[in-house]
Every structure is written in structure tokens, then in C-alpha cells.
Amino acid sequence: MIEVDGLSKRYGRTTAVDGLSFRVEPGTVTGFLGPNGAGKTTTLRVLLGLARPSAGSATILGRRYRELDEPARRVGAVLETSSFHPGRSGRNHLRVLATASGLPVTRVDEVLELVELTGAARRRTGGYSLGMRQRLALAAALLGDPEVLVLDEPANGLDPQGIRWLRDLLRGLGSEGRTVLVSSHVLAEMQQTVDAVVIIHQGRFVTQSSVAEVEARAAGGVRVRSPGAERLRVLLVAEGAQVSELDGRLQVAGATAERVGELAAAHGIVLHELHAESATLEEAFLQLTSAEAPS
Amino acid sequence: MTRLLAAELLKLRTTRTALGLLIALLGLVALIVIGSLATADRLELDLEQWQDDLFSVASLASLFALLFGILAITGEFRHRTATPTFLVTPERERVLVAKTLASVLTGVALGVVALALTAVVALVWLSSRGASLHLGGDFFADALWLLLGCALYAALGVAVGAIVQSQVGAIVGTLVWLLVVESLVAALSERVGRYLPGQAIDALTFQGGDVSRTRGLVVGLVYVALLGAAGIVLTRRRDVA
């Protein structure tokens, strides 16, 4: 569906993207994550035919973007937020794009309704807030009712309410079977929205997996201190958890704190300490990207 | 291409840039025409030659056509609308061709409007002085050449804008080229000067002879073709910022 293969992009001596490869399967909402400057925007611009790769390739629906027939009807994209003429109204901006891609004007009003921008549609974009620009950019991406959406930091500038709205919209688009690749450097925005993540750092691939997997992998797990540590260890291993000993405590991966507590209670094992090292995507991300820092 | 041309024409109707240029042009033409009429003496007014010269004021439209062409393309880079434009139409050369066509149409329209305003003002003024407007056969030929000049300048503007990309850079660069460099070269050697783009196209709009006009047209078209090709090659190759 979306395939990035050995992609590199250099600007002079700076390498923005360095041999990046990953695949996004159809019908998934995938978070494209990395700290600022990781190369996310550059990757997406190459994917969308706006920049030339220095090496490697990036394809959508099996083709390079420039070779797609009627690209606006197949791929929708949100790139930087301020791509509007300040003197043109939001509606006219969309009319221009609809005209160029042969879409009816009725579609313009539909997408304006969809992003809840109808009220401001006839005002000049120069007076729009950042959130309104993001909505207009999303409207432009949705004009051609595309099966693939590529969104670069669409949550930027949205207030908490706007972010919730965006989440619902993205989940809705995903549940319609569309393929969505959405970049962000703020993980909390993405955690409840995406099925899978691709994480990059300093232009290089770090990992790709489901959100749950990343959380589990980076999780510190559960820490237990107990006089009956040996019995508990046997029980936990029998449950399929990995257990190691650390400073006289058990370090448990692959079992929740609740499960450890239940097991201990069921077998009458005294616990002196039970601590779940909570793993948000944020922590997982920080851990993964800092591990990849240059040596 | 019809779709793209329609989109380009819609672009220019949905901002105030084209309207602003039109108003500025009309104001300037009206000012100069009224000034000329007011300062001419009564005997001159009735002369066909004098009246023909009066209409050369409308050639100001060619400069505005050039400016419009530059603004049409550099505005896309300045406001970063090049990104959505090239996302919808990744074949960037088609965008440039459509933009050139739209700018040529606009340039010609500016020429027509400038000529019409000159005619209306002159007609009113002359009839109030008991003189009449003589629009001989020359007038219509002159007008057509002038419109051709507007078309060439508009196309040249798009080509230069596509090469330079920076709006200020393209406008300042073009004005310095036309007003300083070309004037200097033309003053030093007229033979060389007439092969420069501005001098060549100006031969169409200011009353030149048929020989200089035909040569101007050919030279102008060559420049449009060369700079247009350079603009297409560069626009295709460059990353869209």
C-alpha cells in the first residue's frame, strides 16, 4: 500500500533520511513517529512526489506518486499548515483544487461540512486560526474521497477539543477501510488513534509494530518484593511471564500487576511490594529513540 | 488541460491581485490620456497621427501583463500553494502551461481594457471639443500588435517567475533588467539591443515599423520558448519547499 524502500534524502551535507524502509498495510491507521527533526516530513514529501529521493524509493498503491492516475482521488495529503493564499477564502481554495482535479463543487461543501468549517468557509484564510487551517488542510485532503491519507502533524495547533475531534475523524476514516499514515512527535495524541506505529529517529528506522507491542516491549513490567519470591516465580513462569531477579526483587514482564496480585492472593503468598511500571507510548518512544542515539 | 486552465482562471478571480493590477492600470492610463488631451492644442487633437500616438499609452498594459505573469507563478511559491497545486497535478509542466495560458489571456484582456478606456476617454474629450476620433486602418493593426506584445510579456513573466521563484527577486530583477541593463545596451548598440527580450517585445507595442515588429515577434517568441523550457526543467527538477 505505502512502501518506503531504502529511502535516503540528503540536503547538501545534511542527511535528513538515511536508508529508511517500512511498509504500511492497507486498511490500517499507522502512526509515523519520531522526535522533531527525525525526517518524518522529508519522508512524506518524497512519498508525495514533492521532493526527489537521493536514493531508494517511496511508493503509494504500488506506484510513485507522480505516476498515479488522478492522484487527488486516490491519495489525500495534509502537509504544512499555511499552504493557502491569505486573500482567498477557504471555500475558494477548495474550489480551485476541485476544479483542477475534476471534482464537482458540491464535494467542496461536503468536505467543509465534514471538517466543521462551513461557518468560516467564505472568509479569507489570512484570518484563520491555526486550528481552522488544519481543518481546511484536512478538507483539501478529503476532497477526492481518497483511499489513502498521508497526514503530517495534523494535530498541530488544535486545542484539546480539536484533537479529540481529529481522533474521532481518523478512527472513522480507518474504520471505513482507508489506509492512513499520520505523523506526530506528540505521542499522547496518537496512542488512542493508531493501530500501529512506525518509529524513526535521526532519519533511520527504529521499529514498526502494533501499539500494544511497543508498549509491552518498552514496559518495565511489574516489580514484586515478596518473602515467597521463589514460589511466585514458578507460578508466574507457568503463566508464561518472563521473570528475572533484580536487587532482591522480581522483575516480571508479560503479566500485569493485577494478575501478579491475583496469583499471590490465590496462593497465599505475602507481597511486600507490587509496582506496575506504567508504560505509555510516550515512555516507550523515548526509550526507543534514546537507545538509537548516536554513540 | 481544460480543467487546469479553469483552475488557473479561478485562482486569479478569487484573490484581489488581478483586480488590483487592473485598477492600477486603468488609473494610470486614464491619468496619462487625460493629461495628453488637456495639454494638446486644438489643432493637434484632430490629427490622425496624434491620435494614434495617444493610443500608444495603452502599451502600459504590456508591463502589467508581465507583472501579472510573474505574480501568478511566484505567488504559488510565496504562499506555498505550490504544494497543494502540485499534489493535485504532479505533472508540474502542465501546471506551468495552464498558468501561461491563463496569464496570456489576462494580459490580452488588460490590453483590450487599456485600449477601450483610452478610446472612451478620447471620444468624450474630443467630442466635447468639437473634434472627432479617427480610427484608421492603422489603428486596428496597432491594437493587434499591442495585444500580441501583452501576450508575449505575460508568458515571459510566468517563465521568469518559474525560474526565479522568489516574488521580490523576480520583480526587482526583471525591472532592473528592462530599465537598466537593456536601456544601457540599447544606448550603446541599437543593433544588439533589439535582440534583447524587452526591446524586441516593445517594438510590437510602441509604434514601430513592420520590419521591427515582425523581428520583435520572432525574437520575443524565441525568448518565451527558451525561458519557458528552462522554467519547466527547473520546476520539474526542484523540490517543492
Coordinates of C-alpha atoms in Angstrom, one line a residue:
Chain A
M1 CA 0.0 0.0 0.0
I2 CA 2.6 2.5 1.2
E3 CA 6.1 1.2 0.7
V4 CA 9.3 3.0 1.6
D5 CA 12.4 1.2 0.4
G6 CA 15.9 2.2 1.3
L7 CA 14.9 5.8 1.1
S8 CA 17.6 8.4 1.6
K9 CA 17.4 12.2 1.3
R10 CA 20.4 14.5 1.7
Y11 CA 20.4 18.2 1.6
G12 CA 24.0 19.2 1.0
R13 CA 25.9 17.6 3.8
T14 CA 22.9 17.0 6.0
T15 CA 21.3 13.6 5.8
A16 CA 17.6 14.0 6.6
V17 CA 16.6 10.4 5.8
D18 CA 19.0 7.6 5.9
G19 CA 18.2 4.3 4.3
L20 CA 14.7 4.2 5.6
S21 CA 12.4 1.2 4.8
F22 CA 8.9 0.3 6.0
R23 CA 5.5 -0.8 4.8
V24 CA 2.1 0.4 5.7
E25 CA -0.6 -2.3 5.2
P26 CA -3.9 -1.4 3.6
G27 CA -6.8 -0.5 5.9
T28 CA -4.6 0.4 8.9
V29 CA -4.1 3.7 10.7
T30 CA -0.4 3.9 11.2
G31 CA 1.4 6.5 13.4
F32 CA 4.6 7.8 11.9
L33 CA 6.5 8.8 14.9
G34 CA 9.8 10.4 15.8
P35 CA 11.1 13.5 17.6
N36 CA 11.2 16.8 15.8
G37 CA 13.8 16.6 13.0
A38 CA 13.7 12.9 12.7
G39 CA 12.9 13.1 9.0
K40 CA 9.2 12.5 9.1
T41 CA 8.2 15.5 6.9
T42 CA 11.0 14.8 4.5
T43 CA 9.9 11.2 4.1
L44 CA 6.3 12.2 3.5
R45 CA 7.3 14.9 1.0
V46 CA 9.3 12.4 -1.0
L47 CA 6.4 9.9 -0.8
L48 CA 4.1 12.6 -2.2
G49 CA 6.4 13.4 -5.1
L50 CA 7.2 16.9 -3.8
A51 CA 10.9 16.1 -3.2
R52 CA 13.2 13.8 -5.0
P53 CA 14.9 11.0 -3.1
S54 CA 18.7 10.9 -3.1
A55 CA 18.4 7.1 -3.1
G56 CA 15.8 4.5 -2.7
S57 CA 12.1 4.8 -3.4
A58 CA 8.7 5.5 -1.9
T59 CA 5.5 4.3 -3.5
I60 CA 1.8 4.5 -2.8
L61 CA -0.6 1.9 -4.2
G62 CA 2.4 0.3 -6.0
R63 CA 3.4 3.4 -7.9
R64 CA 5.4 6.5 -7.4
Y65 CA 3.1 9.4 -6.6
R66 CA 3.9 11.2 -9.8
E67 CA 2.8 8.2 -11.8
L68 CA -0.6 7.9 -10.2
D69 CA -3.6 8.5 -12.3
E70 CA -5.8 11.2 -10.8
P71 CA -3.8 11.3 -7.6
A72 CA -6.2 13.6 -5.7
R73 CA -8.9 10.8 -6.0
R74 CA -6.6 8.2 -4.6
V75 CA -4.3 9.9 -2.1
G76 CA -5.2 12.8 0.2
A77 CA -2.4 14.7 2.0
V78 CA -2.0 17.3 4.7
L79 CA 1.4 18.9 4.7
E80 CA 2.4 22.2 6.3
T81 CA -0.4 24.2 7.6
S82 CA -0.1 27.5 5.8
S83 CA -0.5 26.4 2.2
F84 CA -3.2 28.9 1.5
H85 CA -3.3 32.3 -0.2
P86 CA -4.2 34.6 2.6
G87 CA -6.5 36.6 0.4
R88 CA -8.5 33.6 -0.9
S89 CA -11.4 32.2 1.1
G90 CA -11.3 28.7 2.4
R91 CA -14.1 27.6 0.1
N92 CA -12.4 29.2 -2.9
H93 CA -9.2 27.4 -2.1
L94 CA -11.1 24.1 -2.2
R95 CA -12.9 25.1 -5.4
V96 CA -9.6 25.7 -7.1
L97 CA -8.4 22.2 -6.1
A98 CA -11.7 20.6 -7.0
T99 CA -11.6 22.2 -10.4
A100 CA -8.1 21.1 -11.1
S101 CA -8.9 17.5 -10.1
G102 CA -12.3 17.5 -12.0
L103 CA -14.4 17.1 -8.8
P104 CA -17.8 18.8 -8.5
V105 CA -18.2 21.9 -6.4
T106 CA -20.8 20.1 -4.3
R107 CA -18.0 18.0 -3.0
V108 CA -16.4 21.2 -1.6
D109 CA -19.4 21.9 0.6
E110 CA -19.5 18.3 1.7
V111 CA -15.9 18.3 3.0
L112 CA -16.4 21.7 4.6
E113 CA -19.3 20.2 6.5
L114 CA -17.2 17.2 7.4
V115 CA -14.4 19.2 9.0
E116 CA -16.9 21.6 10.5
L117 CA -15.6 24.7 8.8
T118 CA -18.8 25.7 6.9
G119 CA -19.3 28.8 9.0
A120 CA -15.9 30.2 8.2
A121 CA -15.7 28.9 4.6
R122 CA -16.3 32.2 2.9
R123 CA -13.8 34.2 5.0
R124 CA -10.3 34.8 3.8
T125 CA -7.8 32.2 5.1
G126 CA -5.5 35.0 6.3
G127 CA -7.8 35.4 9.3
Y128 CA -7.9 31.7 10.1
S129 CA -6.6 30.3 13.4
L130 CA -4.1 27.5 13.3
G131 CA -6.9 25.0 14.1
M132 CA -9.0 26.3 11.2
R133 CA -6.1 26.0 8.8
Q134 CA -5.6 22.4 9.9
R135 CA -9.3 21.7 9.3
L136 CA -9.1 23.4 5.9
A137 CA -6.0 21.3 5.0
L138 CA -7.9 18.2 6.1
A139 CA -10.8 19.2 3.9
A140 CA -8.5 19.5 1.0
A141 CA -7.1 16.1 1.6
L142 CA -10.6 14.6 1.8
L143 CA -11.9 16.3 -1.4
G144 CA -11.3 13.3 -3.7
D145 CA -12.6 10.8 -1.2
P146 CA -9.2 9.0 -1.3
E147 CA -8.4 5.5 -0.2
V148 CA -5.0 6.6 1.2
L149 CA -4.4 9.5 3.5
V150 CA -1.0 10.9 4.4
L151 CA -1.1 13.5 7.2
D152 CA 1.9 15.4 8.5
E153 CA 1.3 16.6 12.1
P154 CA -2.4 17.2 11.6
A155 CA -2.9 17.7 15.3
N156 CA -0.5 20.7 15.4
G157 CA -2.3 23.8 16.6
L158 CA -5.5 22.0 17.6
D159 CA -6.9 22.6 21.0
P160 CA -7.7 19.6 23.2
Q161 CA -11.3 19.6 21.8
G162 CA -9.9 19.7 18.3
I163 CA -7.5 16.8 19.0
R164 CA -10.4 14.7 20.2
W165 CA -12.3 15.6 17.1
L166 CA -9.3 14.7 14.9
R167 CA -9.0 11.3 16.7
D168 CA -12.6 10.5 16.0
L169 CA -12.2 11.6 12.4
L170 CA -9.1 9.4 11.9
R171 CA -10.7 6.4 13.6
G172 CA -13.8 6.9 11.4
L173 CA -11.6 7.0 8.3
G174 CA -9.7 3.9 9.4
S175 CA -12.9 2.0 10.1
E176 CA -14.1 2.8 6.5
G177 CA -11.1 0.7 5.4
R178 CA -8.9 3.6 4.4
T179 CA -5.2 3.5 4.8
V180 CA -3.9 6.3 7.0
L181 CA -0.3 7.3 7.7
V182 CA -0.2 10.1 10.2
S183 CA 2.9 11.6 11.6
S184 CA 3.4 13.1 15.0
H185 CA 6.0 14.0 17.5
V186 CA 3.5 14.1 20.4
L187 CA 2.7 10.5 21.2
A188 CA -0.2 11.1 23.5
E189 CA -2.1 12.4 20.5
M190 CA -1.7 9.1 18.7
Q191 CA -1.9 6.5 21.4
Q192 CA -5.7 6.1 21.2
T193 CA -5.9 6.6 17.5
V194 CA -3.5 4.4 15.6
D195 CA -3.4 0.6 15.1
A196 CA 0.3 0.5 14.5
V197 CA 3.4 2.7 14.7
V198 CA 6.5 3.2 12.6
I199 CA 9.1 5.0 14.7
I200 CA 12.1 6.7 13.2
H201 CA 14.9 8.7 14.7
Q202 CA 17.6 10.8 13.0
G203 CA 16.4 9.6 9.6
R204 CA 16.7 5.9 10.5
F205 CA 14.2 3.2 11.1
V206 CA 13.8 2.3 14.8
T207 CA 10.8 -0.1 14.9
Q208 CA 7.5 -0.9 13.5
S209 CA 4.8 -2.8 15.4
S210 CA 1.4 -2.6 16.9
V211 CA 0.8 0.0 19.7
A212 CA 0.4 -2.8 22.2
E213 CA 3.6 -4.4 21.2
V214 CA 5.6 -1.3 21.6
E215 CA 4.1 -0.6 25.0
A216 CA 4.9 -4.1 26.1
R217 CA 8.4 -4.1 24.7
A218 CA 9.3 -0.9 26.4
A219 CA 7.4 -1.7 29.6
G220 CA 9.5 -2.1 32.7
G221 CA 6.9 -4.6 33.6
V222 CA 5.9 -5.3 37.2
R223 CA 8.2 -5.2 40.2
V224 CA 7.5 -7.5 43.1
R225 CA 9.1 -8.0 46.5
S226 CA 8.0 -11.0 48.4
P227 CA 9.3 -13.4 51.0
G228 CA 7.7 -16.1 48.8
A229 CA 9.6 -14.9 45.7
E230 CA 10.6 -18.4 44.6
R231 CA 7.0 -19.8 44.7
L232 CA 5.7 -16.7 42.9
R233 CA 8.4 -17.0 40.3
V234 CA 7.3 -20.6 39.5
L235 CA 3.7 -19.6 39.3
L236 CA 4.4 -16.7 37.0
V237 CA 6.7 -18.6 34.7
A238 CA 3.9 -21.2 34.4
E239 CA 1.6 -18.4 33.3
G240 CA 4.0 -17.6 30.5
A241 CA 5.6 -14.5 32.0
Q242 CA 9.3 -13.7 32.0
V243 CA 10.8 -13.3 35.4
S244 CA 14.2 -12.1 36.4
E245 CA 15.7 -11.2 39.7
L246 CA 16.9 -7.7 40.4
D247 CA 18.2 -6.3 43.7
G248 CA 16.2 -8.9 45.6
R249 CA 13.1 -8.1 43.7
L250 CA 11.3 -10.0 40.9
Q251 CA 11.1 -8.1 37.6
V252 CA 8.1 -9.5 35.7
A253 CA 7.4 -9.0 32.1
G254 CA 4.4 -10.3 30.3
A255 CA 2.0 -10.2 33.2
T256 CA 0.0 -7.3 34.6
A257 CA 0.3 -6.1 38.2
E258 CA -3.3 -7.2 38.7
R259 CA -2.5 -10.7 37.6
V260 CA 0.5 -10.9 39.8
G261 CA -1.6 -9.7 42.8
E262 CA -4.3 -12.2 42.0
L263 CA -1.8 -15.1 41.8
A264 CA -0.2 -14.2 45.0
A265 CA -3.6 -13.9 46.8
A266 CA -4.8 -17.2 45.4
H267 CA -1.7 -19.0 46.7
G268 CA -1.4 -17.1 49.9
I269 CA 1.9 -15.5 49.1
V270 CA 2.7 -12.4 51.0
L271 CA 3.7 -9.4 49.0
H272 CA 5.8 -6.6 50.4
E273 CA 5.8 -4.6 47.3
L274 CA 3.9 -4.6 44.0
H275 CA 4.7 -1.9 41.5
A276 CA 3.5 -1.6 37.9
E277 CA 6.0 0.3 35.9
S278 CA 3.4 2.1 33.7
A279 CA 4.4 2.2 30.1
T280 CA 2.8 4.8 28.0
L281 CA 3.7 5.0 24.3
E282 CA 5.5 8.2 25.3
E283 CA 7.9 6.3 27.5
A284 CA 8.3 3.5 25.1
F285 CA 9.1 6.1 22.4
L286 CA 11.6 7.9 24.5
Q287 CA 13.3 4.7 25.4
L288 CA 13.4 3.5 21.8
T289 CA 14.6 6.7 20.3
S290 CA 17.2 7.4 23.0
A291 CA 18.6 3.9 22.6
E292 CA 19.2 4.8 18.9
A293 CA 21.1 8.0 19.8
P294 CA 24.4 8.2 18.1
S295 CA 27.2 6.6 20.0
Chain B
M1 CA -5.7 20.9 -19.7
T2 CA -9.2 22.4 -19.8
R3 CA -9.5 21.6 -16.1
L4 CA -6.2 23.1 -15.2
L5 CA -6.9 26.3 -17.2
A6 CA -10.2 26.6 -15.5
A7 CA -8.5 26.2 -12.1
E8 CA -5.9 28.8 -13.0
L9 CA -8.6 31.3 -14.1
L10 CA -10.5 30.6 -10.9
K11 CA -7.3 31.3 -8.9
L12 CA -6.9 34.7 -10.4
R13 CA -10.6 35.5 -9.9
T14 CA -10.5 34.6 -6.2
T15 CA -7.8 36.9 -5.0
R16 CA -7.6 40.7 -5.4
T17 CA -4.2 40.6 -7.2
A18 CA -5.6 40.7 -10.7
L19 CA -8.2 43.3 -9.8
G20 CA -5.6 45.5 -8.1
L21 CA -3.4 45.4 -11.2
L22 CA -6.4 46.2 -13.4
I23 CA -7.4 49.2 -11.3
A24 CA -3.8 50.5 -11.2
L25 CA -3.5 50.1 -14.9
L26 CA -6.8 51.9 -15.6
G27 CA -5.9 54.7 -13.3
L28 CA -2.6 55.2 -14.9
V29 CA -3.9 55.1 -18.4
A30 CA -6.8 57.5 -17.6
L31 CA -4.3 59.9 -16.0
I32 CA -1.9 59.9 -18.9
V33 CA -4.7 60.1 -21.6
I34 CA -6.4 63.0 -19.9
G35 CA -3.0 64.7 -19.4
S36 CA -2.2 64.4 -23.0
L37 CA -5.6 65.6 -24.2
A38 CA -5.6 68.5 -21.8
T39 CA -2.1 69.7 -22.8
A40 CA -2.5 69.2 -26.6
D41 CA -3.5 72.2 -28.7
R42 CA -6.8 72.2 -30.6
L43 CA -5.2 71.6 -34.0
E44 CA -3.2 68.6 -32.9
L45 CA -6.3 66.9 -31.5
D46 CA -7.8 66.4 -34.9
L47 CA -4.7 64.8 -36.4
E48 CA -4.9 61.1 -37.0
Q49 CA -1.1 60.7 -36.3
W50 CA -1.5 62.5 -32.9
Q51 CA -4.4 60.3 -32.0
D52 CA -2.5 57.1 -33.0
D53 CA 0.3 58.2 -30.7
L54 CA -2.2 58.8 -27.9
F55 CA -3.2 55.1 -28.1
S56 CA 0.3 54.0 -27.5
V57 CA -0.4 54.8 -23.9
A58 CA -2.3 51.5 -23.8
S59 CA 1.1 49.7 -24.2
L60 CA 1.5 50.2 -20.5
A61 CA -0.8 47.2 -20.3
S62 CA 2.2 45.0 -21.5
L63 CA 4.2 45.9 -18.4
F64 CA 1.2 45.0 -16.3
A65 CA 0.8 41.7 -18.2
L66 CA 4.5 40.9 -17.4
L67 CA 3.9 41.8 -13.7
F68 CA 0.8 39.6 -13.7
G69 CA 2.6 36.6 -15.2
I70 CA 5.4 36.9 -12.5
L71 CA 2.8 37.3 -9.7
A72 CA 0.8 34.3 -11.0
I73 CA 3.6 31.8 -10.6
T74 CA 5.7 33.3 -7.8
G75 CA 2.6 33.7 -5.6
E76 CA 2.3 29.9 -5.6
F77 CA 5.8 29.7 -4.1
R78 CA 5.4 32.7 -1.8
H79 CA 2.2 31.4 -0.2
R80 CA 3.3 27.8 -0.5
T81 CA 0.1 26.9 -2.5
A82 CA 2.6 25.2 -4.9
T83 CA 2.3 22.2 -2.5
P84 CA -1.4 21.6 -3.0
T85 CA -1.2 22.6 -6.6
F86 CA 1.5 20.0 -7.4
L87 CA -0.2 17.4 -5.2
V88 CA -3.3 17.6 -7.4
T89 CA -1.2 17.9 -10.6
P90 CA 2.1 16.2 -10.2
E91 CA 3.0 16.8 -13.8
R92 CA 4.3 20.2 -13.0
E93 CA 4.9 21.2 -16.6
R94 CA 1.1 21.0 -17.2
V95 CA 0.5 23.5 -14.4
L96 CA 3.1 25.9 -15.9
V97 CA 1.5 25.6 -19.4
A98 CA -2.0 26.2 -17.9
K99 CA -0.7 29.2 -15.9
T100 CA 1.0 30.6 -19.0
L101 CA -2.3 30.3 -21.0
A102 CA -4.3 31.9 -18.2
S103 CA -1.7 34.7 -17.9
V104 CA -1.7 35.3 -21.6
L105 CA -5.5 35.6 -21.6
T106 CA -5.3 38.0 -18.7
G107 CA -2.5 40.0 -20.4
V108 CA -4.6 40.3 -23.6
A109 CA -7.6 41.3 -21.5
L110 CA -5.5 44.0 -19.8
G111 CA -4.5 45.3 -23.2
V112 CA -8.1 45.4 -24.5
V113 CA -9.3 47.2 -21.4
A114 CA -6.5 49.8 -21.7
L115 CA -7.3 50.4 -25.3
A116 CA -11.0 50.6 -24.6
L117 CA -10.5 53.1 -21.8
T118 CA -8.3 55.3 -24.0
A119 CA -10.9 55.2 -26.7
V120 CA -13.7 56.1 -24.4
V121 CA -11.9 59.0 -22.7
A122 CA -10.6 60.3 -26.1
L123 CA -14.1 60.1 -27.6
V124 CA -15.7 62.0 -24.8
W125 CA -13.0 64.6 -24.7
L126 CA -12.8 65.1 -28.4
S127 CA -16.5 65.4 -29.0
S128 CA -16.7 68.0 -26.2
R129 CA -14.1 70.0 -28.2
G130 CA -15.9 69.5 -31.5
A131 CA -13.2 67.2 -32.8
S132 CA -13.7 63.6 -33.9
L133 CA -11.9 60.4 -33.4
H134 CA -10.2 59.0 -36.5
L135 CA -9.6 55.3 -36.1
G136 CA -7.9 54.4 -39.4
G137 CA -6.8 51.0 -40.7
D138 CA -3.5 51.5 -38.8
F139 CA -5.3 51.7 -35.5
F140 CA -6.6 48.2 -35.6
A141 CA -3.3 46.8 -36.8
D142 CA -1.5 48.7 -34.0
A143 CA -4.0 47.4 -31.5
L144 CA -3.5 43.8 -32.5
W145 CA 0.3 44.1 -32.3
L146 CA -0.1 45.7 -28.9
L147 CA -2.2 42.7 -27.7
L148 CA 0.4 40.3 -29.1
G149 CA 3.0 42.2 -27.0
C150 CA 0.9 41.8 -23.9
A151 CA 0.6 38.1 -24.6
L152 CA 4.3 37.7 -25.0
Y153 CA 5.1 39.7 -21.9
A154 CA 2.6 37.7 -19.8
A155 CA 4.2 34.4 -21.0
L156 CA 7.7 35.7 -20.3
G157 CA 6.6 36.7 -16.8
V158 CA 5.5 33.2 -16.0
A159 CA 8.7 31.8 -17.4
V160 CA 10.9 34.2 -15.4
G161 CA 8.8 33.6 -12.2
A162 CA 9.2 29.9 -12.6
I163 CA 12.9 30.2 -12.9
V164 CA 13.5 32.7 -10.1
Q165 CA 10.6 31.6 -7.7
S166 CA 11.2 34.5 -5.3
Q167 CA 8.5 37.1 -5.9
V168 CA 10.5 40.1 -4.9
G169 CA 13.6 38.7 -6.7
A170 CA 11.7 38.2 -9.9
I171 CA 10.0 41.6 -10.0
V172 CA 13.1 43.6 -9.0
G173 CA 15.3 41.5 -11.3
T174 CA 13.0 42.0 -14.2
L175 CA 12.6 45.7 -13.7
V176 CA 16.4 46.2 -13.3
W177 CA 17.0 44.1 -16.4
L178 CA 14.4 46.0 -18.5
L179 CA 15.0 49.5 -17.3
V180 CA 18.8 49.5 -16.6
V181 CA 20.5 46.7 -18.4
E182 CA 18.5 46.7 -21.7
S183 CA 18.4 50.5 -21.8
L184 CA 22.2 50.6 -21.4
V185 CA 22.8 48.0 -24.0
A186 CA 20.4 49.7 -26.4
A187 CA 22.1 53.0 -25.9
L188 CA 25.5 51.5 -26.6
S189 CA 24.4 49.5 -29.6
E190 CA 21.0 49.5 -31.1
R191 CA 21.8 46.5 -33.3
V192 CA 22.5 44.4 -30.3
G193 CA 19.7 46.0 -28.2
R194 CA 16.9 45.0 -30.5
Y195 CA 17.6 41.3 -29.9
L196 CA 17.1 41.7 -26.1
P197 CA 13.7 40.5 -25.0
G198 CA 12.3 43.7 -23.7
Q199 CA 13.4 45.8 -26.6
A200 CA 12.1 43.2 -29.0
I201 CA 8.7 43.0 -27.5
D202 CA 8.5 46.7 -27.0
A203 CA 8.9 47.0 -30.8
L204 CA 5.4 45.5 -31.0
T205 CA 3.7 47.7 -28.6
F206 CA 5.3 51.1 -29.3
Q207 CA 4.7 52.1 -32.8
G208 CA 7.5 50.5 -34.7
G209 CA 7.7 49.7 -38.4
D210 CA 6.5 46.4 -39.8
V211 CA 10.1 45.1 -40.1
S212 CA 10.9 45.7 -36.4
R213 CA 7.6 44.3 -35.3
T214 CA 8.0 41.0 -37.2
R215 CA 11.5 40.7 -35.9
G216 CA 10.3 41.6 -32.4
L217 CA 7.6 38.9 -32.6
V218 CA 10.1 36.3 -33.6
V219 CA 12.7 37.3 -31.1
G220 CA 10.1 37.5 -28.4
L221 CA 8.8 34.0 -29.2
V222 CA 12.3 32.6 -29.1
Y223 CA 12.8 34.1 -25.6
V224 CA 9.4 32.8 -24.4
A225 CA 10.3 29.3 -25.7
L226 CA 13.8 29.3 -24.2
L227 CA 13.0 30.7 -20.8
G228 CA 9.7 28.7 -20.7
A229 CA 11.7 25.5 -21.3
A230 CA 14.2 26.5 -18.6
G231 CA 11.3 27.2 -16.2
I232 CA 9.8 23.8 -16.9
V233 CA 13.1 21.9 -16.5
L234 CA 13.9 23.7 -13.2
T235 CA 10.3 23.4 -11.8
R236 CA 10.2 19.6 -12.5
R237 CA 13.6 19.0 -11.0
R238 CA 13.4 21.2 -7.9
D239 CA 11.9 20.0 -4.6
V240 CA 8.8 21.9 -3.6
A241 CA 9.7 23.7 -0.4

